[in-house]
mmCIF file of C-alpha atoms in Angstrom:
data_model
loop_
_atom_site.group_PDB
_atom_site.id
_atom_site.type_symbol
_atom_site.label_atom_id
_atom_site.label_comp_id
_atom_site.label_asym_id
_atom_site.label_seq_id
_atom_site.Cartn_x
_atom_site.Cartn_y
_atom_site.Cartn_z
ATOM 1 C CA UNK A 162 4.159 -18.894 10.549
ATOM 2 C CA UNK A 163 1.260 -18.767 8.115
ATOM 3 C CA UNK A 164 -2.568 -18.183 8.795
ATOM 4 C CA UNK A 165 -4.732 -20.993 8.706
ATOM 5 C CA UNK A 166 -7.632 -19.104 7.308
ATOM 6 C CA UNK A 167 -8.600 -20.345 4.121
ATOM 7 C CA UNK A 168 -6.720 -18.963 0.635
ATOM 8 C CA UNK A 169 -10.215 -17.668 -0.738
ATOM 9 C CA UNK A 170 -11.560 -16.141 2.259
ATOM 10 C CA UNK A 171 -10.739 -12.524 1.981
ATOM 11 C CA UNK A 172 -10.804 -10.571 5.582
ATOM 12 C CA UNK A 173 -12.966 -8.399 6.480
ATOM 13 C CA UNK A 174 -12.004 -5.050 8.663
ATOM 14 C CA UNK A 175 -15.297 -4.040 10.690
ATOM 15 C CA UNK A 176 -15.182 -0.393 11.532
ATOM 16 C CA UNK A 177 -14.936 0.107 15.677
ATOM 17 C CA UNK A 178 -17.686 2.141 17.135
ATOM 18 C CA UNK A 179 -17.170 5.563 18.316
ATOM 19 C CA UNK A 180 -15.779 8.358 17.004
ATOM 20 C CA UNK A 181 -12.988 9.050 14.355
ATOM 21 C CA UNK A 182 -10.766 10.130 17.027
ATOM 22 C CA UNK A 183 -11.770 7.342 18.834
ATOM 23 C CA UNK A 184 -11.303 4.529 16.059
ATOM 24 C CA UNK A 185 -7.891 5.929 15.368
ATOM 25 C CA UNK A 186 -6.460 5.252 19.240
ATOM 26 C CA UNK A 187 -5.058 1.893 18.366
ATOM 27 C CA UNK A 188 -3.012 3.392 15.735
ATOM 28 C CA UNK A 189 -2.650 7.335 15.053
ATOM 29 C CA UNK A 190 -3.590 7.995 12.202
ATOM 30 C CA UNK A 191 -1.168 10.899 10.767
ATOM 31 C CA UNK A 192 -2.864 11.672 7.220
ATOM 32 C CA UNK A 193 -0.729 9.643 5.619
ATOM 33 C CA UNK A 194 -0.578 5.735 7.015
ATOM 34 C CA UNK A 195 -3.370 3.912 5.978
ATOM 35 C CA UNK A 196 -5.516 2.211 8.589
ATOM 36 C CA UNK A 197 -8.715 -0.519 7.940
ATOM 37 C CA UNK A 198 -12.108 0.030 9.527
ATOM 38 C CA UNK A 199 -12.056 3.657 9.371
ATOM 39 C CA UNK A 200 -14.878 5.097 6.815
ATOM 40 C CA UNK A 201 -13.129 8.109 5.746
ATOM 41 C CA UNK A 202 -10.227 6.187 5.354
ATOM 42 C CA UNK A 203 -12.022 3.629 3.209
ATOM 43 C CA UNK A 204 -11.358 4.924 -0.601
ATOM 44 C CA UNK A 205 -7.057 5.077 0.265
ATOM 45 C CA UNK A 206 -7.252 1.808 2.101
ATOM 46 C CA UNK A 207 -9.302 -0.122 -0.584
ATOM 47 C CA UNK A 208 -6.792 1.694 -3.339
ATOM 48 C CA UNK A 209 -4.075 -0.092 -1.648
ATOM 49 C CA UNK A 210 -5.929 -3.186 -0.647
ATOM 50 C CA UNK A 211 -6.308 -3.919 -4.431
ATOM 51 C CA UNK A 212 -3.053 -3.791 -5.112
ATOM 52 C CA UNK A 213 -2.582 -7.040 -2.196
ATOM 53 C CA UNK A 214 -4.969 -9.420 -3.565
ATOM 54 C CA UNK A 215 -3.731 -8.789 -6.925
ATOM 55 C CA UNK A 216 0.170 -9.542 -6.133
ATOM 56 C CA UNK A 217 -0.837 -11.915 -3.265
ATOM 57 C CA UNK A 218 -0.418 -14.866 -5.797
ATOM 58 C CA UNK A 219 2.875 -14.171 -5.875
ATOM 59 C CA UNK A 220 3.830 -15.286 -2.294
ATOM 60 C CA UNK A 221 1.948 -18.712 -2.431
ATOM 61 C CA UNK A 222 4.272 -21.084 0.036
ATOM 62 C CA UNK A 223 6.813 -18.147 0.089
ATOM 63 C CA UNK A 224 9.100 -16.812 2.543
ATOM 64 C CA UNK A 225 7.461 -13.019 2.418
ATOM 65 C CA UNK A 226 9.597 -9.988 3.989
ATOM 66 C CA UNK A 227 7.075 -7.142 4.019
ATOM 67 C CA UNK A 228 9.844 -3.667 3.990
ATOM 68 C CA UNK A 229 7.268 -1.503 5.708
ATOM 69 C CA UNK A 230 4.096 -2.981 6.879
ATOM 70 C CA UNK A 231 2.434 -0.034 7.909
ATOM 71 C CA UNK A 232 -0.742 -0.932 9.938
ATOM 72 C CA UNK A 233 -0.083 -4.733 9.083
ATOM 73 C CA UNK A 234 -3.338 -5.434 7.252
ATOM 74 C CA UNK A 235 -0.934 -6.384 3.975
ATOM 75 C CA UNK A 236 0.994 -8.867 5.337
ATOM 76 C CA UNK A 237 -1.943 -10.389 6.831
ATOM 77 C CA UNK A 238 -3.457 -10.656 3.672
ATOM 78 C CA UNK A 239 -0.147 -11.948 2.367
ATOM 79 C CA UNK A 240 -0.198 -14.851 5.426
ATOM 80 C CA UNK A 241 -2.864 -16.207 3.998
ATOM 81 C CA UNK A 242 -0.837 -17.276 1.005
ATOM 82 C CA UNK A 243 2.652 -17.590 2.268
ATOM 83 C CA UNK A 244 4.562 -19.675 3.692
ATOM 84 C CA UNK A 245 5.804 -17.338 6.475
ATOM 85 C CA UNK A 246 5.736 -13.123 6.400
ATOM 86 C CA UNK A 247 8.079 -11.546 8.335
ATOM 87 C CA UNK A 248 6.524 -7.235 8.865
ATOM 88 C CA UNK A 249 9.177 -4.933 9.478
ATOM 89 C CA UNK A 250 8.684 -1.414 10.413
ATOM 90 C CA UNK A 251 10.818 1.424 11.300
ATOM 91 C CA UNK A 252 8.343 3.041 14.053
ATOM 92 C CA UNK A 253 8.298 1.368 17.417
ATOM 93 C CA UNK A 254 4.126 1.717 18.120
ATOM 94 C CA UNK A 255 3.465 0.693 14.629
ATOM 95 C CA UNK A 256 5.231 -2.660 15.223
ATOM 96 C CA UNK A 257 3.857 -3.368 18.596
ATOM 97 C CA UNK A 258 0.221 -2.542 17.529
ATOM 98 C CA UNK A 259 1.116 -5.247 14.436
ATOM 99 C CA UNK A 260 2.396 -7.740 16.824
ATOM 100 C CA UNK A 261 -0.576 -7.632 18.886
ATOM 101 C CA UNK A 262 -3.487 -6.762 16.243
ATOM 102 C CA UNK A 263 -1.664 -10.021 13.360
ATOM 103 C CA UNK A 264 -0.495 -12.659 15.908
ATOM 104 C CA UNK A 265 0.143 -15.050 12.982
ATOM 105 C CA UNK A 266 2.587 -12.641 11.629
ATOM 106 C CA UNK A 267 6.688 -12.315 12.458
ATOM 107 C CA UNK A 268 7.607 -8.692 13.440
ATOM 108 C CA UNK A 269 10.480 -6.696 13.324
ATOM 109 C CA UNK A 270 11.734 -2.996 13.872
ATOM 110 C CA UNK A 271 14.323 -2.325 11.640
ATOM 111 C CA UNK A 272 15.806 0.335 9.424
ATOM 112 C CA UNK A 273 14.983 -0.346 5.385
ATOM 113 C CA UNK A 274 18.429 0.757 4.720
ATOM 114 C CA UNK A 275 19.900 -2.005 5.890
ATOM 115 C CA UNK A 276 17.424 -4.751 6.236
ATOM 116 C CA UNK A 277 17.957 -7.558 9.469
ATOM 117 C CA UNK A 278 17.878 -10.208 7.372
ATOM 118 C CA UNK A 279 20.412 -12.685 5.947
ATOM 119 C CA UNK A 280 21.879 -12.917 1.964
ATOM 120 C CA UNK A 281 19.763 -14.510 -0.115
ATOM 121 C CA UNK A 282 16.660 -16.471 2.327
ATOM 122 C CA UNK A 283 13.605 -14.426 1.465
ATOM 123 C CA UNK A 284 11.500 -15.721 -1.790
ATOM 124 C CA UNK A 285 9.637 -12.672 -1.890
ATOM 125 C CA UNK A 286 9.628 -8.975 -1.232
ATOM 126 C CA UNK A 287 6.285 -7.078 -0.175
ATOM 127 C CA UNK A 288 7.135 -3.188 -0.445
ATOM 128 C CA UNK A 289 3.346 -1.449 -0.985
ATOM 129 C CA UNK A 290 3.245 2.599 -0.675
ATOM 130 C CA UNK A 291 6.743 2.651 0.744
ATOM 131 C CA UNK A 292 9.437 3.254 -1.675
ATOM 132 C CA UNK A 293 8.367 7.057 -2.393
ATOM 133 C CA UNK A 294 8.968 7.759 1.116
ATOM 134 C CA UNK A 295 13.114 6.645 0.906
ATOM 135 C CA UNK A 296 15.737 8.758 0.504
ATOM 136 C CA UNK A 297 17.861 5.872 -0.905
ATOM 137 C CA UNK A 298 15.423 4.376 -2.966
ATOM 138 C CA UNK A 299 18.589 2.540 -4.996
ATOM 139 C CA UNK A 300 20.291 1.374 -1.637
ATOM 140 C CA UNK A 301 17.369 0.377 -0.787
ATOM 141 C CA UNK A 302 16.625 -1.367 -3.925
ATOM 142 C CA UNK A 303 20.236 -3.116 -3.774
ATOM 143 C CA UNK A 304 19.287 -4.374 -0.088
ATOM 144 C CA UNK A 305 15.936 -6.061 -1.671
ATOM 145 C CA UNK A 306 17.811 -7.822 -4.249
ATOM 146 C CA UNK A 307 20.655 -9.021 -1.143
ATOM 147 C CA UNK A 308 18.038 -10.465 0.560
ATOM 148 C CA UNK A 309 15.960 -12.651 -2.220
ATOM 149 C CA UNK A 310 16.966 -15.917 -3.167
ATOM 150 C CA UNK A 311 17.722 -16.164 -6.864
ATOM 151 C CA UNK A 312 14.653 -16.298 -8.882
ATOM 152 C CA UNK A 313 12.799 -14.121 -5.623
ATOM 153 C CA UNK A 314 10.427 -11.771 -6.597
ATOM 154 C CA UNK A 315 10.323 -7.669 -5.092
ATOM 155 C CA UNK A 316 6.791 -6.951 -5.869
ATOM 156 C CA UNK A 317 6.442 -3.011 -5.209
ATOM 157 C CA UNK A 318 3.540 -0.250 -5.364
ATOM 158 C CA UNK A 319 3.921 3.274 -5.292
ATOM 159 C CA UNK A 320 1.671 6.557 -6.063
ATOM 160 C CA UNK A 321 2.153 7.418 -10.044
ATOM 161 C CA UNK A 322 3.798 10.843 -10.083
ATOM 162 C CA UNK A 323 1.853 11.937 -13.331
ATOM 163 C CA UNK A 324 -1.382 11.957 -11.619
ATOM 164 C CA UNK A 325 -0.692 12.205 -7.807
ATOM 165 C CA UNK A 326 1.870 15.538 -8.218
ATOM 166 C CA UNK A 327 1.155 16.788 -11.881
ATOM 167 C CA UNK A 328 3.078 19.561 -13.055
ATOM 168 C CA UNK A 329 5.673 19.079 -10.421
ATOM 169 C CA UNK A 330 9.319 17.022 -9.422
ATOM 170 C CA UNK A 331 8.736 17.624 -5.882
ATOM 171 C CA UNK A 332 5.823 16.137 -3.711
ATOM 172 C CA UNK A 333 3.067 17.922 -2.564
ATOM 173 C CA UNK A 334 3.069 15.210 0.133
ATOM 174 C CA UNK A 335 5.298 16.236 2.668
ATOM 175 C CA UNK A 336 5.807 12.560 3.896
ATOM 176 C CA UNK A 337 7.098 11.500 0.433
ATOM 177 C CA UNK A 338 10.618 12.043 -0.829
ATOM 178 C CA UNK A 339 10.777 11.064 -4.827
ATOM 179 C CA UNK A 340 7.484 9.793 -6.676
ATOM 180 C CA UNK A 341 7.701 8.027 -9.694
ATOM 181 C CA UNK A 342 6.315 8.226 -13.082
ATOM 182 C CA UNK A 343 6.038 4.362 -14.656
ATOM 183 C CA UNK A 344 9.019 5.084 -16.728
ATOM 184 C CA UNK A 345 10.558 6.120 -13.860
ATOM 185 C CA UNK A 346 9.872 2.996 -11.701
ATOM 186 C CA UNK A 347 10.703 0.858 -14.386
ATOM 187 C CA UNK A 348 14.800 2.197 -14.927
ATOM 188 C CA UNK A 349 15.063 1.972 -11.646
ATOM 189 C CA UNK A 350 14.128 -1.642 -10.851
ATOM 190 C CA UNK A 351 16.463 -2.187 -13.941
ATOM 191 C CA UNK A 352 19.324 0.066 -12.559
ATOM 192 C CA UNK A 353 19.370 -1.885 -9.701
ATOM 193 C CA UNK A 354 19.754 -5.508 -10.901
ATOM 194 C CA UNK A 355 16.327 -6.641 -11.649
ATOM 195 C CA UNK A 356 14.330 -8.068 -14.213
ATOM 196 C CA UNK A 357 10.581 -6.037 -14.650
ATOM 197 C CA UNK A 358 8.081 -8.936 -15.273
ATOM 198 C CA UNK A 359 5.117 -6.827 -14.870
ATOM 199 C CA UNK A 360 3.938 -3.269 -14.773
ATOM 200 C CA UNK A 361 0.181 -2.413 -14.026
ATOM 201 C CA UNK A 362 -1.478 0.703 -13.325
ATOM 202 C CA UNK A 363 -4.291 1.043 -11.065
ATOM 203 C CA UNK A 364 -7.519 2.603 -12.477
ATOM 204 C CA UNK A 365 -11.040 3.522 -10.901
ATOM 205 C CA UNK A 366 -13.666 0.922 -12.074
ATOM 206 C CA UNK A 367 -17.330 1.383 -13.320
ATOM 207 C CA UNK A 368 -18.693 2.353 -9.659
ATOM 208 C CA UNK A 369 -15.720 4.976 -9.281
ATOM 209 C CA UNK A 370 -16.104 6.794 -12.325
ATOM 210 C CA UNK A 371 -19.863 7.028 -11.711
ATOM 211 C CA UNK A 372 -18.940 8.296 -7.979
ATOM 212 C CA UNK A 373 -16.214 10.457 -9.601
ATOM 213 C CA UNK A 374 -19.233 12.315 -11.611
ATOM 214 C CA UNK A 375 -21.692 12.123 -8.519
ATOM 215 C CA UNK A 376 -19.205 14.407 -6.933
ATOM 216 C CA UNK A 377 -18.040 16.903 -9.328
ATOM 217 C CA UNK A 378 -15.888 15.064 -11.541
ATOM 218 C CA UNK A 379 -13.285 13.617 -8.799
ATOM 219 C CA UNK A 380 -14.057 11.688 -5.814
ATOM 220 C CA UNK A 381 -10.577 12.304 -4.820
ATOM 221 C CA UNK A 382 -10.634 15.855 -4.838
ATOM 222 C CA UNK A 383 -14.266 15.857 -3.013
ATOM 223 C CA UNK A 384 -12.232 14.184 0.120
ATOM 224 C CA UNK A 385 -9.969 16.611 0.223
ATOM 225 C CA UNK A 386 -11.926 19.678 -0.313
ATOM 226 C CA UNK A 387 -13.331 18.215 3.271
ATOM 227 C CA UNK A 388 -9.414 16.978 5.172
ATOM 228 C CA UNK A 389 -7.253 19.798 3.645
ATOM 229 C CA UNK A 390 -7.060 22.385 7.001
ATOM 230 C CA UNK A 391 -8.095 19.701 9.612
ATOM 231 C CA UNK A 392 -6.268 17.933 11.914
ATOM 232 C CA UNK A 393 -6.193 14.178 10.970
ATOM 233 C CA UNK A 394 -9.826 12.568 12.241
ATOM 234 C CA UNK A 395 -11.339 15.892 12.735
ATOM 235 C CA UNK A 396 -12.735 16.704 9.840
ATOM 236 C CA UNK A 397 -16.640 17.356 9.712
ATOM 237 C CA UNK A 398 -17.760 14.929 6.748
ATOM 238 C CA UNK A 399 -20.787 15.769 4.514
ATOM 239 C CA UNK A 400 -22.948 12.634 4.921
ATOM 240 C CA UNK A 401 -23.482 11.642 1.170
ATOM 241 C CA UNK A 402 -19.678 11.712 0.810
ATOM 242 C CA UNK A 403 -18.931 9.798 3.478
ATOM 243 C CA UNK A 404 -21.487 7.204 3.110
ATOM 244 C CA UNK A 405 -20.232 7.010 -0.527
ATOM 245 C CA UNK A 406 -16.716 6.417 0.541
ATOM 246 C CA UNK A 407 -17.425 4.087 3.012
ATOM 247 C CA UNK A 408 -19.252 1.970 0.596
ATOM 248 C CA UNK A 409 -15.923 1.635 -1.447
ATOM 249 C CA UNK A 410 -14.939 -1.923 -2.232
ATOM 250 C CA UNK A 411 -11.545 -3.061 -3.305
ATOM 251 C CA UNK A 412 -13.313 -4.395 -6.731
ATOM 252 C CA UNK A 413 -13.982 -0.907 -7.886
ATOM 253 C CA UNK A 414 -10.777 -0.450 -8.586
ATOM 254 C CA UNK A 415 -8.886 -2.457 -11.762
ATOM 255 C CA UNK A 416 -5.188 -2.795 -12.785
ATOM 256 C CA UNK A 417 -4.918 -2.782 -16.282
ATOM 257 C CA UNK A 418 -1.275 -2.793 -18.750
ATOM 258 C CA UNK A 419 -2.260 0.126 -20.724
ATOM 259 C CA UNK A 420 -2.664 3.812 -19.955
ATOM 260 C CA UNK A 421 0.479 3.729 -17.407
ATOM 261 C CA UNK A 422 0.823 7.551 -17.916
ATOM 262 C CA UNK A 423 -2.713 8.073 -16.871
ATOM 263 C CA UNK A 424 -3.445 5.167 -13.606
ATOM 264 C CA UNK A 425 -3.716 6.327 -10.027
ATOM 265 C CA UNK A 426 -0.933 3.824 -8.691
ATOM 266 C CA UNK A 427 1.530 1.720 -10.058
ATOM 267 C CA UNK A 428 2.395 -1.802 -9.543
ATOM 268 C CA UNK A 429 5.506 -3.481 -10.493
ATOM 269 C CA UNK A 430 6.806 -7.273 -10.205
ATOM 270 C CA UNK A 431 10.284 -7.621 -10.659
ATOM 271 C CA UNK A 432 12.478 -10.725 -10.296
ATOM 272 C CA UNK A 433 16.182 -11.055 -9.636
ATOM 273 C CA UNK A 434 18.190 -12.979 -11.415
#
């Protein structure tokens, strides 16, 4: 079922009172799932939360499966547009917290490598910050294109490997199993039946960049000079930082066709044919 909130009303996450700890009961947070209303959380969930309003077009009046929902603040966004979004998620408390924090969404556990749905009934794809994490990112690829009608549209986003693990094949992210560079991304969305329509690289805005020299040339690296060596939610947050984080919007970030090689994430639209 869709939302009945209106299309250009974007929503708003409020951070809960209380501690980090505290904020993260309703959903662990592990380091790496992304989770709105959480200050230090704020820069990685407004990086992704561009990436939603920009491919949200996409799934006006669609039938949306989102493979890997995560928190389920994506698909929400998504329900705004679409016609229906089913979530599905692999972890068991990640669904139930979706199905009780989204009510207007359609949840499912499931396995990615073979998805629960039938041939050819979904119009669009929603697979944000996922794909790095498969093992079988083709088999996984060949289930997306099973699924979508003709003419259906696999919009994915994943961390570019150039600039998130430089200098190295493997990960430093222990939760992630290949990363892609853009040329990367791009065979394999044509290896595996599809036609790329778009490919977009998210960039830090005006307001980053000037944060990025506030604090020592990279705002990235300034958060985790403070996380590296603490438990998830326990790190001890210089106040500047953190109010600077926290002040992060998803409009200081931009996705822009050039300088693939050198953008933060990447963000592809393919369509089967």
């Amino acid at each position: 079922m869709s939302s009945t909130r209106p299309q250009n009303e974007r929503r708003e996450y409020v951070p809960v009172s209380g501690s980090t700890a505290e904020r993260a009961i309703a959903l662990h947070l592990t380091g790496e799932r992304t989770v709105p209303g959480v200050p230090e959380e704020n820069y990685w969930f407004r990086r992704h939360e561009v990436a939603y309003h920009a491919l949200a077009p996409f799934c006006r009046d669609a039938v949306v499966l989102e493979a890997g929902c995560g928190e389920g603040y994506g698909a929400a966004l998504l329900a705004e547009h679409a016609r229906s979004v089913l979530a599905l998620d692999y972890d068991e408390p990640t669904t139930n917290h979706v199905a009780r924090r989204y009510p207007e969404l359609n949840v499912v556990r499931g396995n990615l490598a073979t998805l629960p749905v039938a041939t050819g009934v979904v119009d669009v794809v929603a697979n944000l910050q996922v794909i790095e994490h498969l093992w079988d990112q083709a088999g996984f690829l060949a289930e997306c294109r099973r699924v979508l009608r003709p003419g259906g549209r696999l919009l994915v986003t994943t961390p570019n490997r150039l600039t998130f693990t430089p200098d190295s094949d493997t990960p430093l992210n222990p939760y992630h199993t290949r990363e892609l560079a853009p040329s990367e991304l791009d065979e394999l969305l044509r290896d595996a039946g599809f036609s790329v329509e778009s490919l977009l690289g998210v960039h830090h805005g005006p307001a980053l960049t000037e944060l990025d020299r506030r604090h020592g040339g990279s705002i990235i690296d300034a958060q985790l000079a403070v996380v590296m060596g603490s438990l998830p939610g326990q790190a001890r947050w210089p106040e500047p930082l953190l109010a600077d984080v926290a002040a992060i919007e998803a409009d200081d970030f931009v996705l822009r066709e050039d300088d693939l090689d050198d953008s933060l994430d990447l963000v592809a639209v393919a369509v089967r044919p």
